[in-house]
Amino acid sequence: MYKLIVCDLDETLLDREAHISKENEQAIKAFVAQGGHFVPNTGRSFLSIQDDLQQLGLAKQSDQFVIAYNGGAIVENAGNQVLATNPLDFATIKQIYDIARSERVSGHIYTLEHLYVWQPSASEQQYLDQRGVQYEAVTDDSLAFLRDQPLMKILLQDDDPAKRQALAESIPPQVATPLATTFSSGRYVEFNHVAADKGKATLQLAAKLGITTAEIMALGDNSNDLAMIKAAGLGVSVQNGTAEVKAAADYVTTADHAHSGVAEAIEKFALH
């Protein structure tokens, strides 16, 4: 029996309008009602998904959790208590930022509680607005305001997949800190500390809860979900997942994220 479900949000749980369908909501609530832990495992900040947690009945709940920043932080929902972090150092963030600026690429820097964005394109602005993402603009290229903040991750956004691939290949050799490099949402290349990924954080949380690997289900759609799909006892790709994710998954839903693929998997494998 599955006791822990970790689930990506964008393009997995959320539909094209960034909403949780009624079918997904009902399946998740049924799983939690039978004693399960449903844990959003997202590249986003835990603070940015509080409305989603509220809809699912998980907001402010003890013994329910969020894995944020691609495994950069594990947070208990009651009081948003941060249980573990895997941050990047300032020098690495600054170096990646400087490379991106020289390439005229926009992006995001996540601290534990804030998001900073520089030069979003029109399409990126629309994407952020649709999801109600709250952020501050970067106005100081020295990034001095970040020196004393815990830095969770940095991501770069470009509409050209070839450009994203080139950045993913060229940046890690230029910095001293080992990086975990992933892609998400068909628009981002993301850089975390190598100790942070969705799979490692899933297993870390499972160990805390006394849950075995065989009792974990993971659902995702893109390369930043691969680590948790491979780590879980049952890895699931929604139908709109990338070819790489589908190949790694134990099960591929017939429904995509816009048609409650998450509910399909939960109902098939996780409900009594």
PDB file of C-alpha atoms in Angstrom:
ATOM      1  CA  MET A   1       0.000   0.000   0.000  1.00  0.00           C
ATOM      2  CA  TYR A   2       1.293   3.450  -0.855  1.00  0.00           C
ATOM      3  CA  LYS A   3       1.699   5.756   2.130  1.00  0.00           C
ATOM      4  CA  LEU A   4       3.495   8.693   0.491  1.00  0.00           C
ATOM      5  CA  ILE A   5       2.676  10.351  -2.819  1.00  0.00           C
ATOM      6  CA  VAL A   6       5.056  13.034  -4.080  1.00  0.00           C
ATOM      7  CA  CYS A   7       3.733  15.030  -7.005  1.00  0.00           C
ATOM      8  CA  ASP A   8       5.004  17.750  -9.285  1.00  0.00           C
ATOM      9  CA  LEU A   9       2.687  20.740  -9.774  1.00  0.00           C
ATOM     10  CA  ASP A  10       3.084  22.575 -13.092  1.00  0.00           C
ATOM     11  CA  GLU A  11       2.145  20.421 -16.073  1.00  0.00           C
ATOM     12  CA  THR A  12       1.429  17.464 -13.742  1.00  0.00           C
ATOM     13  CA  LEU A  13      -1.135  18.249 -11.032  1.00  0.00           C
ATOM     14  CA  LEU A  14      -2.149  21.648 -12.394  1.00  0.00           C
ATOM     15  CA  ASP A  15      -4.121  22.016 -15.613  1.00  0.00           C
ATOM     16  CA  ARG A  16      -3.411  24.499 -18.407  1.00  0.00           C
ATOM     17  CA  GLU A  17      -4.928  27.321 -16.367  1.00  0.00           C
ATOM     18  CA  ALA A  18      -2.763  26.329 -13.372  1.00  0.00           C
ATOM     19  CA  HIS A  19      -5.771  24.987 -11.431  1.00  0.00           C
ATOM     20  CA  ILE A  20      -6.335  21.713  -9.566  1.00  0.00           C
ATOM     21  CA  SER A  21      -9.271  19.871 -11.113  1.00  0.00           C
ATOM     22  CA  LYS A  22     -12.123  18.634  -8.962  1.00  0.00           C
ATOM     23  CA  GLU A  23     -11.216  15.037  -9.890  1.00  0.00           C
ATOM     24  CA  ASN A  24      -7.615  15.510  -8.735  1.00  0.00           C
ATOM     25  CA  GLU A  25      -8.765  17.230  -5.553  1.00  0.00           C
ATOM     26  CA  GLN A  26     -11.186  14.434  -4.662  1.00  0.00           C
ATOM     27  CA  ALA A  27      -8.639  11.675  -5.288  1.00  0.00           C
ATOM     28  CA  ILE A  28      -5.995  13.419  -3.181  1.00  0.00           C
ATOM     29  CA  LYS A  29      -8.405  14.042  -0.324  1.00  0.00           C
ATOM     30  CA  ALA A  30      -9.488  10.392  -0.401  1.00  0.00           C
ATOM     31  CA  PHE A  31      -5.843   9.283  -0.190  1.00  0.00           C
ATOM     32  CA  VAL A  32      -5.143  11.615   2.747  1.00  0.00           C
ATOM     33  CA  ALA A  33      -8.342  10.501   4.468  1.00  0.00           C
ATOM     34  CA  GLN A  34      -7.071   6.920   4.503  1.00  0.00           C
ATOM     35  CA  GLY A  35      -3.904   8.080   6.268  1.00  0.00           C
ATOM     36  CA  GLY A  36      -1.609   8.932   3.370  1.00  0.00           C
ATOM     37  CA  HIS A  37       0.827  11.807   2.951  1.00  0.00           C
ATOM     38  CA  PHE A  38       0.328  13.809  -0.240  1.00  0.00           C
ATOM     39  CA  VAL A  39       3.390  15.987  -0.760  1.00  0.00           C
ATOM     40  CA  PRO A  40       3.725  18.555  -3.542  1.00  0.00           C
ATOM     41  CA  ASN A  41       7.289  18.145  -4.841  1.00  0.00           C
ATOM     42  CA  THR A  42       7.900  21.287  -6.826  1.00  0.00           C
ATOM     43  CA  GLY A  43      10.525  23.629  -8.142  1.00  0.00           C
ATOM     44  CA  ARG A  44       8.522  26.493  -6.688  1.00  0.00           C
ATOM     45  CA  SER A  45       8.600  28.119  -3.282  1.00  0.00           C
ATOM     46  CA  PHE A  46       6.435  26.547  -0.583  1.00  0.00           C
ATOM     47  CA  LEU A  47       4.970  30.010   0.051  1.00  0.00           C
ATOM     48  CA  SER A  48       3.710  30.300  -3.533  1.00  0.00           C
ATOM     49  CA  ILE A  49       1.476  27.201  -3.319  1.00  0.00           C
ATOM     50  CA  GLN A  50      -0.499  27.964  -0.171  1.00  0.00           C
ATOM     51  CA  ASP A  51      -3.746  28.391  -2.151  1.00  0.00           C
ATOM     52  CA  ASP A  52      -3.260  24.922  -3.648  1.00  0.00           C
ATOM     53  CA  LEU A  53      -2.622  23.463  -0.185  1.00  0.00           C
ATOM     54  CA  GLN A  54      -5.761  25.213   1.056  1.00  0.00           C
ATOM     55  CA  GLN A  55      -7.857  23.630  -1.708  1.00  0.00           C
ATOM     56  CA  LEU A  56      -6.481  20.191  -0.840  1.00  0.00           C
ATOM     57  CA  GLY A  57      -7.050  20.632   2.907  1.00  0.00           C
ATOM     58  CA  LEU A  58      -3.304  20.435   3.587  1.00  0.00           C
ATOM     59  CA  ALA A  59      -2.512  24.029   4.521  1.00  0.00           C
ATOM     60  CA  LYS A  60      -1.271  24.548   8.085  1.00  0.00           C
ATOM     61  CA  GLN A  61      -1.543  20.820   8.801  1.00  0.00           C
ATOM     62  CA  SER A  62       0.969  19.047  11.015  1.00  0.00           C
ATOM     63  CA  ASP A  63       2.448  15.834   9.600  1.00  0.00           C
ATOM     64  CA  GLN A  64       1.842  17.069   6.048  1.00  0.00           C
ATOM     65  CA  PHE A  65       4.670  18.493   3.985  1.00  0.00           C
ATOM     66  CA  VAL A  66       5.952  20.272   0.890  1.00  0.00           C
ATOM     67  CA  ILE A  67       9.222  19.614  -0.913  1.00  0.00           C
ATOM     68  CA  ALA A  68      10.201  22.900  -2.554  1.00  0.00           C
ATOM     69  CA  TYR A  69      12.912  24.270  -4.852  1.00  0.00           C
ATOM     70  CA  ASN A  70      13.540  20.897  -6.558  1.00  0.00           C
ATOM     71  CA  GLY A  71      14.495  19.335  -3.241  1.00  0.00           C
ATOM     72  CA  GLY A  72      16.181  22.448  -1.895  1.00  0.00           C
ATOM     73  CA  ALA A  73      13.902  22.500   1.156  1.00  0.00           C
ATOM     74  CA  ILE A  74      11.554  20.209   3.067  1.00  0.00           C
ATOM     75  CA  VAL A  75       8.810  22.074   4.911  1.00  0.00           C
ATOM     76  CA  GLU A  76       6.092  20.958   7.322  1.00  0.00           C
ATOM     77  CA  ASN A  77       2.829  22.710   6.521  1.00  0.00           C
ATOM     78  CA  ALA A  78       2.008  23.546  10.142  1.00  0.00           C
ATOM     79  CA  GLY A  79       3.691  26.888  10.648  1.00  0.00           C
ATOM     80  CA  ASN A  80       5.667  26.409   7.419  1.00  0.00           C
ATOM     81  CA  GLN A  81       8.421  24.892   9.532  1.00  0.00           C
ATOM     82  CA  VAL A  82      11.566  24.353   7.461  1.00  0.00           C
ATOM     83  CA  LEU A  83      12.986  20.934   8.321  1.00  0.00           C
ATOM     84  CA  ALA A  84      15.943  20.749   5.902  1.00  0.00           C
ATOM     85  CA  THR A  85      17.652  22.817   3.205  1.00  0.00           C
ATOM     86  CA  ASN A  86      20.287  22.237   0.529  1.00  0.00           C
ATOM     87  CA  PRO A  87      21.291  25.775  -0.513  1.00  0.00           C
ATOM     88  CA  LEU A  88      23.702  27.177  -3.065  1.00  0.00           C
ATOM     89  CA  ASP A  89      26.448  29.625  -2.106  1.00  0.00           C
ATOM     90  CA  PHE A  90      26.335  33.285  -3.097  1.00  0.00           C
ATOM     91  CA  ALA A  91      29.412  33.114  -5.348  1.00  0.00           C
ATOM     92  CA  THR A  92      27.828  30.403  -7.494  1.00  0.00           C
ATOM     93  CA  ILE A  93      24.535  32.263  -7.807  1.00  0.00           C
ATOM     94  CA  LYS A  94      26.370  35.441  -8.776  1.00  0.00           C
ATOM     95  CA  GLN A  95      28.507  33.671 -11.367  1.00  0.00           C
ATOM     96  CA  ILE A  96      25.504  32.010 -13.042  1.00  0.00           C
ATOM     97  CA  TYR A  97      23.647  35.332 -12.966  1.00  0.00           C
ATOM     98  CA  ASP A  98      26.568  37.110 -14.636  1.00  0.00           C
ATOM     99  CA  ILE A  99      26.763  34.447 -17.355  1.00  0.00           C
ATOM    100  CA  ALA A 100      23.023  34.736 -17.988  1.00  0.00           C
ATOM    101  CA  ARG A 101      23.188  38.507 -18.194  1.00  0.00           C
ATOM    102  CA  SER A 102      26.061  38.306 -20.684  1.00  0.00           C
ATOM    103  CA  GLU A 103      23.920  35.930 -22.773  1.00  0.00           C
ATOM    104  CA  ARG A 104      20.896  38.249 -22.446  1.00  0.00           C
ATOM    105  CA  VAL A 105      18.902  35.504 -20.759  1.00  0.00           C
ATOM    106  CA  SER A 106      16.285  36.234 -18.093  1.00  0.00           C
ATOM    107  CA  GLY A 107      15.747  34.176 -14.962  1.00  0.00           C
ATOM    108  CA  HIS A 108      14.788  33.700 -11.334  1.00  0.00           C
ATOM    109  CA  ILE A 109      16.669  33.478  -8.062  1.00  0.00           C
ATOM    110  CA  TYR A 110      14.907  31.756  -5.163  1.00  0.00           C
ATOM    111  CA  THR A 111      15.780  32.447  -1.552  1.00  0.00           C
ATOM    112  CA  LEU A 112      14.030  30.545   1.205  1.00  0.00           C
ATOM    113  CA  GLU A 113      11.158  33.039   1.331  1.00  0.00           C
ATOM    114  CA  HIS A 114      11.494  35.311  -1.711  1.00  0.00           C
ATOM    115  CA  LEU A 115      11.685  35.141  -5.484  1.00  0.00           C
ATOM    116  CA  TYR A 116      13.700  37.636  -7.508  1.00  0.00           C
ATOM    117  CA  VAL A 117      13.275  37.898 -11.294  1.00  0.00           C
ATOM    118  CA  TRP A 118      15.270  39.803 -13.879  1.00  0.00           C
ATOM    119  CA  GLN A 119      14.121  40.945 -17.312  1.00  0.00           C
ATOM    120  CA  PRO A 120      11.190  38.562 -17.904  1.00  0.00           C
ATOM    121  CA  SER A 121      10.071  38.273 -21.522  1.00  0.00           C
ATOM    122  CA  ALA A 122       6.454  38.941 -22.463  1.00  0.00           C
ATOM    123  CA  SER A 123       5.704  35.210 -22.525  1.00  0.00           C
ATOM    124  CA  GLU A 124       7.386  34.737 -19.158  1.00  0.00           C
ATOM    125  CA  GLN A 125       5.422  37.617 -17.653  1.00  0.00           C
ATOM    126  CA  GLN A 126       2.204  36.005 -18.864  1.00  0.00           C
ATOM    127  CA  TYR A 127       3.254  32.623 -17.451  1.00  0.00           C
ATOM    128  CA  LEU A 128       4.025  34.118 -14.027  1.00  0.00           C
ATOM    129  CA  ASP A 129       0.847  36.203 -13.948  1.00  0.00           C
ATOM    130  CA  GLN A 130      -1.326  33.176 -14.814  1.00  0.00           C
ATOM    131  CA  ARG A 131       0.083  31.341 -11.795  1.00  0.00           C
ATOM    132  CA  GLY A 132      -0.161  34.319  -9.459  1.00  0.00           C
ATOM    133  CA  VAL A 133       3.560  34.179  -8.723  1.00  0.00           C
ATOM    134  CA  GLN A 134       4.724  36.937  -6.401  1.00  0.00           C
ATOM    135  CA  TYR A 135       8.223  38.242  -7.008  1.00  0.00           C
ATOM    136  CA  GLU A 136      10.541  41.231  -6.763  1.00  0.00           C
ATOM    137  CA  ALA A 137      12.577  42.636  -9.637  1.00  0.00           C
ATOM    138  CA  VAL A 138      16.353  42.442  -9.493  1.00  0.00           C
ATOM    139  CA  THR A 139      17.554  46.042  -9.603  1.00  0.00           C
ATOM    140  CA  ASP A 140      21.164  45.631  -8.434  1.00  0.00           C
ATOM    141  CA  ASP A 141      23.496  43.574 -10.630  1.00  0.00           C
ATOM    142  CA  SER A 142      25.911  43.147  -7.716  1.00  0.00           C
ATOM    143  CA  LEU A 143      23.229  41.033  -5.989  1.00  0.00           C
ATOM    144  CA  ALA A 144      24.580  42.402  -2.698  1.00  0.00           C
ATOM    145  CA  PHE A 145      21.088  42.158  -1.198  1.00  0.00           C
ATOM    146  CA  LEU A 146      21.341  38.357  -1.465  1.00  0.00           C
ATOM    147  CA  ARG A 147      24.608  37.877   0.438  1.00  0.00           C
ATOM    148  CA  ASP A 148      22.996  37.060   3.772  1.00  0.00           C
ATOM    149  CA  GLN A 149      19.969  35.157   2.451  1.00  0.00           C
ATOM    150  CA  PRO A 150      19.699  31.354   2.068  1.00  0.00           C
ATOM    151  CA  LEU A 151      19.831  30.737  -1.693  1.00  0.00           C
ATOM    152  CA  MET A 152      17.822  27.756  -2.863  1.00  0.00           C
ATOM    153  CA  LYS A 153      18.228  27.745  -6.644  1.00  0.00           C
ATOM    154  CA  ILE A 154      18.624  29.795  -9.796  1.00  0.00           C
ATOM    155  CA  LEU A 155      16.846  29.136 -13.073  1.00  0.00           C
ATOM    156  CA  LEU A 156      17.186  30.640 -16.531  1.00  0.00           C
ATOM    157  CA  GLN A 157      14.331  31.128 -18.980  1.00  0.00           C
ATOM    158  CA  ASP A 158      14.540  31.117 -22.745  1.00  0.00           C
ATOM    159  CA  ASP A 159      11.903  30.171 -25.302  1.00  0.00           C
ATOM    160  CA  ASP A 160      14.507  28.416 -27.472  1.00  0.00           C
ATOM    161  CA  PRO A 161      15.135  24.803 -26.343  1.00  0.00           C
ATOM    162  CA  ALA A 162      18.526  24.769 -28.066  1.00  0.00           C
ATOM    163  CA  LYS A 163      19.564  27.807 -26.046  1.00  0.00           C
ATOM    164  CA  ARG A 164      18.432  26.150 -22.821  1.00  0.00           C
ATOM    165  CA  GLN A 165      20.400  23.027 -23.681  1.00  0.00           C
ATOM    166  CA  ALA A 166      23.495  25.085 -24.453  1.00  0.00           C
ATOM    167  CA  LEU A 167      23.248  26.862 -21.094  1.00  0.00           C
ATOM    168  CA  ALA A 168      22.810  23.528 -19.291  1.00  0.00           C
ATOM    169  CA  GLU A 169      26.003  22.241 -20.874  1.00  0.00           C
ATOM    170  CA  SER A 170      28.146  25.363 -20.652  1.00  0.00           C
ATOM    171  CA  ILE A 171      27.448  26.689 -17.150  1.00  0.00           C
ATOM    172  CA  PRO A 172      28.342  23.789 -14.793  1.00  0.00           C
ATOM    173  CA  PRO A 173      31.988  23.556 -15.944  1.00  0.00           C
ATOM    174  CA  GLN A 174      32.412  27.267 -15.266  1.00  0.00           C
ATOM    175  CA  VAL A 175      31.525  27.138 -11.554  1.00  0.00           C
ATOM    176  CA  ALA A 176      33.286  25.437  -8.670  1.00  0.00           C
ATOM    177  CA  THR A 177      30.191  24.186  -6.859  1.00  0.00           C
ATOM    178  CA  PRO A 178      28.788  20.860  -8.168  1.00  0.00           C
ATOM    179  CA  LEU A 179      25.361  21.493  -9.661  1.00  0.00           C
ATOM    180  CA  ALA A 180      22.195  19.509 -10.272  1.00  0.00           C
ATOM    181  CA  THR A 181      20.938  20.674 -13.677  1.00  0.00           C
ATOM    182  CA  THR A 182      17.367  20.023 -14.802  1.00  0.00           C
ATOM    183  CA  PHE A 183      14.695  21.329 -17.174  1.00  0.00           C
ATOM    184  CA  SER A 184      11.081  22.199 -16.417  1.00  0.00           C
ATOM    185  CA  SER A 185       7.857  23.525 -17.942  1.00  0.00           C
ATOM    186  CA  GLY A 186       9.311  23.558 -21.452  1.00  0.00           C
ATOM    187  CA  ARG A 187      10.869  26.946 -20.667  1.00  0.00           C
ATOM    188  CA  TYR A 188      13.434  26.697 -17.859  1.00  0.00           C
ATOM    189  CA  VAL A 189      16.879  25.294 -17.190  1.00  0.00           C
ATOM    190  CA  GLU A 190      17.361  25.050 -13.424  1.00  0.00           C
ATOM    191  CA  PHE A 191      20.462  24.853 -11.240  1.00  0.00           C
ATOM    192  CA  ASN A 192      20.456  23.498  -7.684  1.00  0.00           C
ATOM    193  CA  HIS A 193      23.199  22.295  -5.399  1.00  0.00           C
ATOM    194  CA  VAL A 194      24.101  18.742  -6.373  1.00  0.00           C
ATOM    195  CA  ALA A 195      22.811  17.568  -2.969  1.00  0.00           C
ATOM    196  CA  ALA A 196      19.342  18.836  -3.851  1.00  0.00           C
ATOM    197  CA  ASP A 197      16.988  16.951  -6.119  1.00  0.00           C
ATOM    198  CA  LYS A 198      13.407  15.798  -5.849  1.00  0.00           C
ATOM    199  CA  GLY A 199      14.408  12.168  -5.369  1.00  0.00           C
ATOM    200  CA  LYS A 200      16.895  12.714  -2.551  1.00  0.00           C
ATOM    201  CA  ALA A 201      14.435  14.948  -0.710  1.00  0.00           C
ATOM    202  CA  THR A 202      11.669  12.360  -1.166  1.00  0.00           C
ATOM    203  CA  LEU A 203      13.784   9.638   0.414  1.00  0.00           C
ATOM    204  CA  GLN A 204      14.891  11.993   3.183  1.00  0.00           C
ATOM    205  CA  LEU A 205      11.273  12.758   4.066  1.00  0.00           C
ATOM    206  CA  ALA A 206      10.240   9.112   3.763  1.00  0.00           C
ATOM    207  CA  ALA A 207      12.962   8.101   6.216  1.00  0.00           C
ATOM    208  CA  LYS A 208      11.696  10.704   8.677  1.00  0.00           C
ATOM    209  CA  LEU A 209       8.178   9.257   8.361  1.00  0.00           C
ATOM    210  CA  GLY A 210       9.262   5.611   8.560  1.00  0.00           C
ATOM    211  CA  ILE A 211       8.046   4.948   5.024  1.00  0.00           C
ATOM    212  CA  THR A 212       9.852   2.503   2.757  1.00  0.00           C
ATOM    213  CA  THR A 213      10.729   3.109  -0.896  1.00  0.00           C
ATOM    214  CA  ALA A 214       8.148   0.523  -1.930  1.00  0.00           C
ATOM    215  CA  GLU A 215       5.451   2.632  -0.245  1.00  0.00           C
ATOM    216  CA  ILE A 216       6.189   5.768  -2.306  1.00  0.00           C
ATOM    217  CA  MET A 217       4.464   6.881  -5.510  1.00  0.00           C
ATOM    218  CA  ALA A 218       5.932   9.779  -7.511  1.00  0.00           C
ATOM    219  CA  LEU A 219       4.206  11.649 -10.337  1.00  0.00           C
ATOM    220  CA  GLY A 220       5.799  14.085 -12.778  1.00  0.00           C
ATOM    221  CA  ASP A 221       6.282  15.204 -16.353  1.00  0.00           C
ATOM    222  CA  ASN A 222       9.740  16.724 -16.906  1.00  0.00           C
ATOM    223  CA  SER A 223      13.431  16.146 -16.282  1.00  0.00           C
ATOM    224  CA  ASN A 224      13.445  17.748 -12.841  1.00  0.00           C
ATOM    225  CA  ASP A 225      10.985  14.978 -11.855  1.00  0.00           C
ATOM    226  CA  LEU A 226      13.197  12.110 -13.023  1.00  0.00           C
ATOM    227  CA  ALA A 227      15.061  11.699  -9.725  1.00  0.00           C
ATOM    228  CA  MET A 228      11.878  11.196  -7.716  1.00  0.00           C
ATOM    229  CA  ILE A 229      10.284   8.959 -10.368  1.00  0.00           C
ATOM    230  CA  LYS A 230      13.365   6.733 -10.270  1.00  0.00           C
ATOM    231  CA  ALA A 231      13.592   6.821  -6.456  1.00  0.00           C
ATOM    232  CA  ALA A 232       9.959   5.856  -5.801  1.00  0.00           C
ATOM    233  CA  GLY A 233       8.534   2.389  -5.599  1.00  0.00           C
ATOM    234  CA  LEU A 234       6.102   3.436  -8.329  1.00  0.00           C
ATOM    235  CA  GLY A 235       7.112   6.174 -10.753  1.00  0.00           C
ATOM    236  CA  VAL A 236       4.308   7.684 -12.825  1.00  0.00           C
ATOM    237  CA  SER A 237       4.427   9.999 -15.832  1.00  0.00           C
ATOM    238  CA  VAL A 238       1.339  11.896 -16.884  1.00  0.00           C
ATOM    239  CA  GLN A 239       0.522  11.516 -20.582  1.00  0.00           C
ATOM    240  CA  ASN A 240       2.090  14.876 -21.460  1.00  0.00           C
ATOM    241  CA  GLY A 241       5.409  13.871 -19.891  1.00  0.00           C
ATOM    242  CA  THR A 242       8.607  14.073 -21.903  1.00  0.00           C
ATOM    243  CA  ALA A 243       9.844  10.961 -23.703  1.00  0.00           C
ATOM    244  CA  GLU A 244      12.635  10.637 -21.139  1.00  0.00           C
ATOM    245  CA  VAL A 245      10.208  10.721 -18.205  1.00  0.00           C
ATOM    246  CA  LYS A 246       7.819   8.253 -19.836  1.00  0.00           C
ATOM    247  CA  ALA A 247      10.705   5.852 -20.448  1.00  0.00           C
ATOM    248  CA  ALA A 248      11.757   6.030 -16.784  1.00  0.00           C
ATOM    249  CA  ALA A 249       8.231   5.648 -15.390  1.00  0.00           C
ATOM    250  CA  ASP A 250       6.614   2.400 -14.303  1.00  0.00           C
ATOM    251  CA  TYR A 251       3.231   3.672 -15.478  1.00  0.00           C
ATOM    252  CA  VAL A 252       2.102   6.357 -17.924  1.00  0.00           C
ATOM    253  CA  THR A 253      -1.392   7.724 -17.444  1.00  0.00           C
ATOM    254  CA  THR A 254      -3.819   7.756 -20.345  1.00  0.00           C
ATOM    255  CA  ALA A 255      -4.878  11.268 -19.266  1.00  0.00           C
ATOM    256  CA  ASP A 256      -2.652  14.335 -19.439  1.00  0.00           C
ATOM    257  CA  HIS A 257      -2.365  17.119 -16.859  1.00  0.00           C
ATOM    258  CA  ALA A 258      -5.352  18.915 -18.371  1.00  0.00           C
ATOM    259  CA  HIS A 259      -7.572  15.856 -17.859  1.00  0.00           C
ATOM    260  CA  SER A 260      -6.787  14.755 -14.287  1.00  0.00           C
ATOM    261  CA  GLY A 261      -3.976  12.310 -14.946  1.00  0.00           C
ATOM    262  CA  VAL A 262      -3.002  12.477 -11.274  1.00  0.00           C
ATOM    263  CA  ALA A 263      -6.446  11.310 -10.192  1.00  0.00           C
ATOM    264  CA  GLU A 264      -6.193   8.417 -12.656  1.00  0.00           C
ATOM    265  CA  ALA A 265      -2.990   7.168 -11.038  1.00  0.00           C
ATOM    266  CA  ILE A 266      -4.153   7.666  -7.455  1.00  0.00           C
ATOM    267  CA  GLU A 267      -7.435   5.860  -8.076  1.00  0.00           C
ATOM    268  CA  LYS A 268      -5.688   3.006  -9.874  1.00  0.00           C
ATOM    269  CA  PHE A 269      -2.882   2.384  -7.394  1.00  0.00           C
ATOM    270  CA  ALA A 270      -3.309   4.180  -4.079  1.00  0.00           C
ATOM    271  CA  LEU A 271      -6.905   4.052  -2.849  1.00  0.00           C
ATOM    272  CA  HIS A 272      -8.217   1.159  -0.775  1.00  0.00           C
TER     273      HIS A 272
END
